[in-house]
PDB file of C-alpha atoms and ligand atoms in Angstrom:
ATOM      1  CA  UNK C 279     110.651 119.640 108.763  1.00 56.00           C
ATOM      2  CA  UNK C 280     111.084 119.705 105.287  1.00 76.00           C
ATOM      3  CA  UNK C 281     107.893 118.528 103.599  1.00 83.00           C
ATOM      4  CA  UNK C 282     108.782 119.535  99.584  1.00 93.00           C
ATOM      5  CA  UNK C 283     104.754 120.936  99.288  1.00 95.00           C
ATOM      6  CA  UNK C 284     105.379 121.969  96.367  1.00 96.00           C
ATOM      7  CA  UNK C 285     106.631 118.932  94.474  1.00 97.00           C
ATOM      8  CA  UNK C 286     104.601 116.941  96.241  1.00 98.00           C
ATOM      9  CA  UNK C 287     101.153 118.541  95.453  1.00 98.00           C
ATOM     10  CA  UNK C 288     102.752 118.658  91.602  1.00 98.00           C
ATOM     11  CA  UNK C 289     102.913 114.816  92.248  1.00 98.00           C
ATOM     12  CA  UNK C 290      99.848 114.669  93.646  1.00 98.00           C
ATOM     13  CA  UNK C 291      98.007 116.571  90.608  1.00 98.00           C
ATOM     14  CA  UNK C 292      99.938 114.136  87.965  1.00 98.00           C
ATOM     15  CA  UNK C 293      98.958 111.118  89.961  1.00 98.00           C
ATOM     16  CA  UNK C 294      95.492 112.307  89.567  1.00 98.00           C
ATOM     17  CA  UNK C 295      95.295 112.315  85.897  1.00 98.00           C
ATOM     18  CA  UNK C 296      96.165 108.998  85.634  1.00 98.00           C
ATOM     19  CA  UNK C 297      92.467 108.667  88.501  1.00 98.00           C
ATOM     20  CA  UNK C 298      90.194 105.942  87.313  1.00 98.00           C
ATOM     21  CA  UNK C 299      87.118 107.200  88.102  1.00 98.00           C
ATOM     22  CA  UNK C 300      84.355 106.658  85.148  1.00 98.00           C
ATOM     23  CA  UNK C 301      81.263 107.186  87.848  1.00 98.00           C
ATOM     24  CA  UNK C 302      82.138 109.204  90.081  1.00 97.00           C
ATOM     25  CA  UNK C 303      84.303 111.864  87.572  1.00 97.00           C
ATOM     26  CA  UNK C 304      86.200 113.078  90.546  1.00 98.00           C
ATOM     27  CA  UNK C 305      89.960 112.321  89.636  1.00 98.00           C
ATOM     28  CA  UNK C 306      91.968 112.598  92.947  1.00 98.00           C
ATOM     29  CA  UNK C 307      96.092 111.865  93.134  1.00 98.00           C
ATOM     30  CA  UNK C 308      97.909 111.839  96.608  1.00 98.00           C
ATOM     31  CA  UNK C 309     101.438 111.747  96.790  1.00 98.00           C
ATOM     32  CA  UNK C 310     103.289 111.118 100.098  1.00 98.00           C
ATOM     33  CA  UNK C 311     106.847 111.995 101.018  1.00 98.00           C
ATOM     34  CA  UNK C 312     108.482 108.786 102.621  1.00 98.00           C
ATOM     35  CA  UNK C 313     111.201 109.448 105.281  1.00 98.00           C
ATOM     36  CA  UNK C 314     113.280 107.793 102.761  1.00 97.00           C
ATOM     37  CA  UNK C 315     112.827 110.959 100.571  1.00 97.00           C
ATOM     38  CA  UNK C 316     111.108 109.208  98.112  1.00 98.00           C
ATOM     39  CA  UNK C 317     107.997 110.696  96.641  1.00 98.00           C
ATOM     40  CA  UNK C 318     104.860 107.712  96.650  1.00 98.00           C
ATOM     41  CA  UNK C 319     101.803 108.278  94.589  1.00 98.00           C
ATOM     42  CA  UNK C 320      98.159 106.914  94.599  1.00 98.00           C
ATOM     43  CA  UNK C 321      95.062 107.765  92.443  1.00 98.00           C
ATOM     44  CA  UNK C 322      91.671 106.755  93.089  1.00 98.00           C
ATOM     45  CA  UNK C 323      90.713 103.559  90.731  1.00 98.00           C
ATOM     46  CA  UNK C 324      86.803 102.789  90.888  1.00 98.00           C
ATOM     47  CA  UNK C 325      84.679  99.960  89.999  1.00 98.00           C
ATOM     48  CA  UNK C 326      81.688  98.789  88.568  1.00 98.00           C
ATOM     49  CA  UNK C 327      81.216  97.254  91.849  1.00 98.00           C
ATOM     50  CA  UNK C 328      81.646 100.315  93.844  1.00 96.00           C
ATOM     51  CA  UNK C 329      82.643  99.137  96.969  1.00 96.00           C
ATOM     52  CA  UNK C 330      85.762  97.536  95.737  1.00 98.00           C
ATOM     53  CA  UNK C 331      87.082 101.298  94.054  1.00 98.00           C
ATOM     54  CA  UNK C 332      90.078 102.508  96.024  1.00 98.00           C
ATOM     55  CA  UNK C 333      90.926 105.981  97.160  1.00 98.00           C
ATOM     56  CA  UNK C 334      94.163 107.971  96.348  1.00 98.00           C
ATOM     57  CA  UNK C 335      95.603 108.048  99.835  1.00 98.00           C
ATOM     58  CA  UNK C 336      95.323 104.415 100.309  1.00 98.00           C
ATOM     59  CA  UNK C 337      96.212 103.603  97.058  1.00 98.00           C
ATOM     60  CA  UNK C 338      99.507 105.859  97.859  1.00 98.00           C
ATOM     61  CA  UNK C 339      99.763 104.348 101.371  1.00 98.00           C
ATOM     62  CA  UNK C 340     100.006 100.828 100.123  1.00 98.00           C
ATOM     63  CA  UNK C 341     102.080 101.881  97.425  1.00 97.00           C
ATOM     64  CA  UNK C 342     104.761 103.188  99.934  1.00 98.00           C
ATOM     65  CA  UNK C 343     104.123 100.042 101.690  1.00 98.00           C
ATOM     66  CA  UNK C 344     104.720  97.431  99.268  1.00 98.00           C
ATOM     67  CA  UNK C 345     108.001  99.210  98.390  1.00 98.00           C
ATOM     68  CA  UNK C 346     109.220  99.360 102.026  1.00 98.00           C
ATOM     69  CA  UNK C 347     108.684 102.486 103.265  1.00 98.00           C
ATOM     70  CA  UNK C 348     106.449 102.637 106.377  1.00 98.00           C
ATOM     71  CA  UNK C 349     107.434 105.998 107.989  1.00 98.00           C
ATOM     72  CA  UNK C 350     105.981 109.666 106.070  1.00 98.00           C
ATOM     73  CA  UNK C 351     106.961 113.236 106.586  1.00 98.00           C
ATOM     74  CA  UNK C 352     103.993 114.635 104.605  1.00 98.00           C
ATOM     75  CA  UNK C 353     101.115 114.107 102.474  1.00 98.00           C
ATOM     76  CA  UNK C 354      99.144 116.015  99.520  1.00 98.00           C
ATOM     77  CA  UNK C 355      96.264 115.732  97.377  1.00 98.00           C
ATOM     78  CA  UNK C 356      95.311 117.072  94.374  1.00 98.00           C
ATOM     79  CA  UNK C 357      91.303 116.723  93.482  1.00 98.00           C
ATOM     80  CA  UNK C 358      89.300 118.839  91.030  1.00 98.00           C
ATOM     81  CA  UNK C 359      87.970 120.857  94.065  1.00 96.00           C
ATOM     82  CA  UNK C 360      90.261 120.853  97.565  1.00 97.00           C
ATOM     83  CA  UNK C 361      89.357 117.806  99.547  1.00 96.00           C
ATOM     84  CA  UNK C 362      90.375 116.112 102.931  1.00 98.00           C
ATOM     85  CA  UNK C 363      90.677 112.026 103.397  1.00 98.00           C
ATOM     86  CA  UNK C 364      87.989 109.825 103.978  1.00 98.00           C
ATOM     87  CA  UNK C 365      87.287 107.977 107.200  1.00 97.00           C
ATOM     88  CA  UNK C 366      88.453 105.067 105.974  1.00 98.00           C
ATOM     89  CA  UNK C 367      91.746 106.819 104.575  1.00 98.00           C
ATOM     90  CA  UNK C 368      92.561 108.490 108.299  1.00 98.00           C
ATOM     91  CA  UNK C 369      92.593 105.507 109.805  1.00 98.00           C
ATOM     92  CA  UNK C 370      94.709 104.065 107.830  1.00 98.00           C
ATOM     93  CA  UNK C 371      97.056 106.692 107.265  1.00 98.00           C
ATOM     94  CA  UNK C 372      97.409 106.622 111.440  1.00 97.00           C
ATOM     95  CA  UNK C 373      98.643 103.278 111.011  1.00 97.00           C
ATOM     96  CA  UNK C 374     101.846 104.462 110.175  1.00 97.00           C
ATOM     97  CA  UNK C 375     102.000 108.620 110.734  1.00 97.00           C
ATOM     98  CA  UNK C 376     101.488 110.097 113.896  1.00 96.00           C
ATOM     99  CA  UNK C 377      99.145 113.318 114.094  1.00 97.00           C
ATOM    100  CA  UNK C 378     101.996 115.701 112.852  1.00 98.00           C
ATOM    101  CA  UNK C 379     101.622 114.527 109.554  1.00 98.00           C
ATOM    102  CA  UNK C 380     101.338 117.759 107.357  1.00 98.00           C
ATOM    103  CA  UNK C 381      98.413 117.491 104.541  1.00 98.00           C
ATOM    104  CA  UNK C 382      98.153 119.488 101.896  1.00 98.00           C
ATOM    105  CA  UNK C 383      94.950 119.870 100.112  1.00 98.00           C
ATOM    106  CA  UNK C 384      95.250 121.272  96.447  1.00 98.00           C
ATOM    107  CA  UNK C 385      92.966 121.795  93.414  1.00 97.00           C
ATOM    108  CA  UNK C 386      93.984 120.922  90.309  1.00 97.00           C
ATOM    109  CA  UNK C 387      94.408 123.726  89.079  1.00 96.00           C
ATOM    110  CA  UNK C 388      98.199 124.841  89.989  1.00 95.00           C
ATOM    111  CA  UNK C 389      97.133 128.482  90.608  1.00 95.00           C
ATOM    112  CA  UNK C 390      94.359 127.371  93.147  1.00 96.00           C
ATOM    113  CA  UNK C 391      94.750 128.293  96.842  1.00 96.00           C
ATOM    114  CA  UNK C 392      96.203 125.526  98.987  1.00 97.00           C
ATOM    115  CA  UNK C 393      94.490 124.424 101.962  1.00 98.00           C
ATOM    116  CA  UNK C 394      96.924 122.886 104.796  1.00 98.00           C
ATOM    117  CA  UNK C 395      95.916 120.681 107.681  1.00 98.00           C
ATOM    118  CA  UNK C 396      97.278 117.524 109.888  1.00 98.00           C
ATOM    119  CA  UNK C 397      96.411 114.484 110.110  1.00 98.00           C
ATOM    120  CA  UNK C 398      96.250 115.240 113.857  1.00 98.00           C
ATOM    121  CA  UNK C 399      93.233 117.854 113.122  1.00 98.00           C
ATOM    122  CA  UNK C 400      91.397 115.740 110.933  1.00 98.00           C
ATOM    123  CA  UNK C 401      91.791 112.496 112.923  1.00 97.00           C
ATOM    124  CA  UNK C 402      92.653 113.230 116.879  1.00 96.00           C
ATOM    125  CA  UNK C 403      91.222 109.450 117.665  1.00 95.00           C
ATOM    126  CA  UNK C 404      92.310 106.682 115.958  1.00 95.00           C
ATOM    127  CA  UNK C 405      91.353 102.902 116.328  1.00 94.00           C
ATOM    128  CA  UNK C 406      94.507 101.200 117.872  1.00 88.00           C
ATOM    129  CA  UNK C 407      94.713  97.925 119.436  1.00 81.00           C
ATOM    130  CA  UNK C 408      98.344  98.833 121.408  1.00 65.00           C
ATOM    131  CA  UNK C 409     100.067  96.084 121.470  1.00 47.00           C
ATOM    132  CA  UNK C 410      99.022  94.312 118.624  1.00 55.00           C
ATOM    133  CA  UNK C 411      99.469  97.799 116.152  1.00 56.00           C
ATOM    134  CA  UNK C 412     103.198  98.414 117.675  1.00 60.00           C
ATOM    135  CA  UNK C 413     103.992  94.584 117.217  1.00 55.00           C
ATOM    136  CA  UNK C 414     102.495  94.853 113.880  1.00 49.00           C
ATOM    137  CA  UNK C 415     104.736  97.769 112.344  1.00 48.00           C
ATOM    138  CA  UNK C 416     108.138  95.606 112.840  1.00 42.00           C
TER     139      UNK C 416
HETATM  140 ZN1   ZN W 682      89.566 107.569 101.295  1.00 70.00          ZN
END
């Protein structure tokens, strides 16, 4: 399957510098490759409250989401050090990609070694409700 890494990590590093993150000062952009073939970005946007700050992948999720697309063929992340999704961000990404889902896991630094992984490998349980989750993705 053709998962355009390469653009999508370049995505993924833009999306990053446009990260609200004044507390934390770890700027992380995800980009995900919709089956449509469009290209979906997220950064992570914090808050003085910090429970309300949002991650990149989720930000990118709902993005993809609120524009109609609800089926993925890749995702990648660019962070100032490689890093995988949170808890929070698995599960939610499982909503709508199965365990196939290739993850790339960039710097962002271009030059940087990639790290590569699925969602599968990261996540190989996710909360589902059956009935209600396959009724729910219409
Ligand atoms: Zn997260």
């Amino acid at each position: 399957m053709e998962t355009r890494s390469d653009e999508l990590l370049a995505a993924a590093r833009e999306a990053a510098g446009r990260a609200y993150a004044p507390y934390s000062r770890f700027t992380v952009g995800a980009a995900l490759l919709g089956a449509d073939g469009r290209i979906y970005v997220g950064c992570n946007v914090e808050n003085a409250s910090y429970g309300l700050s949002l991650c990149a992948e989720r930000n990118a999720l709902f993005h993809a989401v609120a524009c109609g697309c609800r089926a993925f063929r890749a995702l990648a992340l660019a962070a100032p050090e490689p890093t995988v999704p949170c808890g929070a961000c698995r599960q939610a990404l499982a909503e709508f990609c199965d365990g196939g889902l290739p993850i790339a896991l960039g710097s962002l630094d271009p030059a940087a070694p990639v790290g590569r992984t699925t969602l599968g490998a990261l996540f190989p349980a996710p909360f589902a409700l059956g009935a209600v989750r396959d009724g729910g993705r219409g």
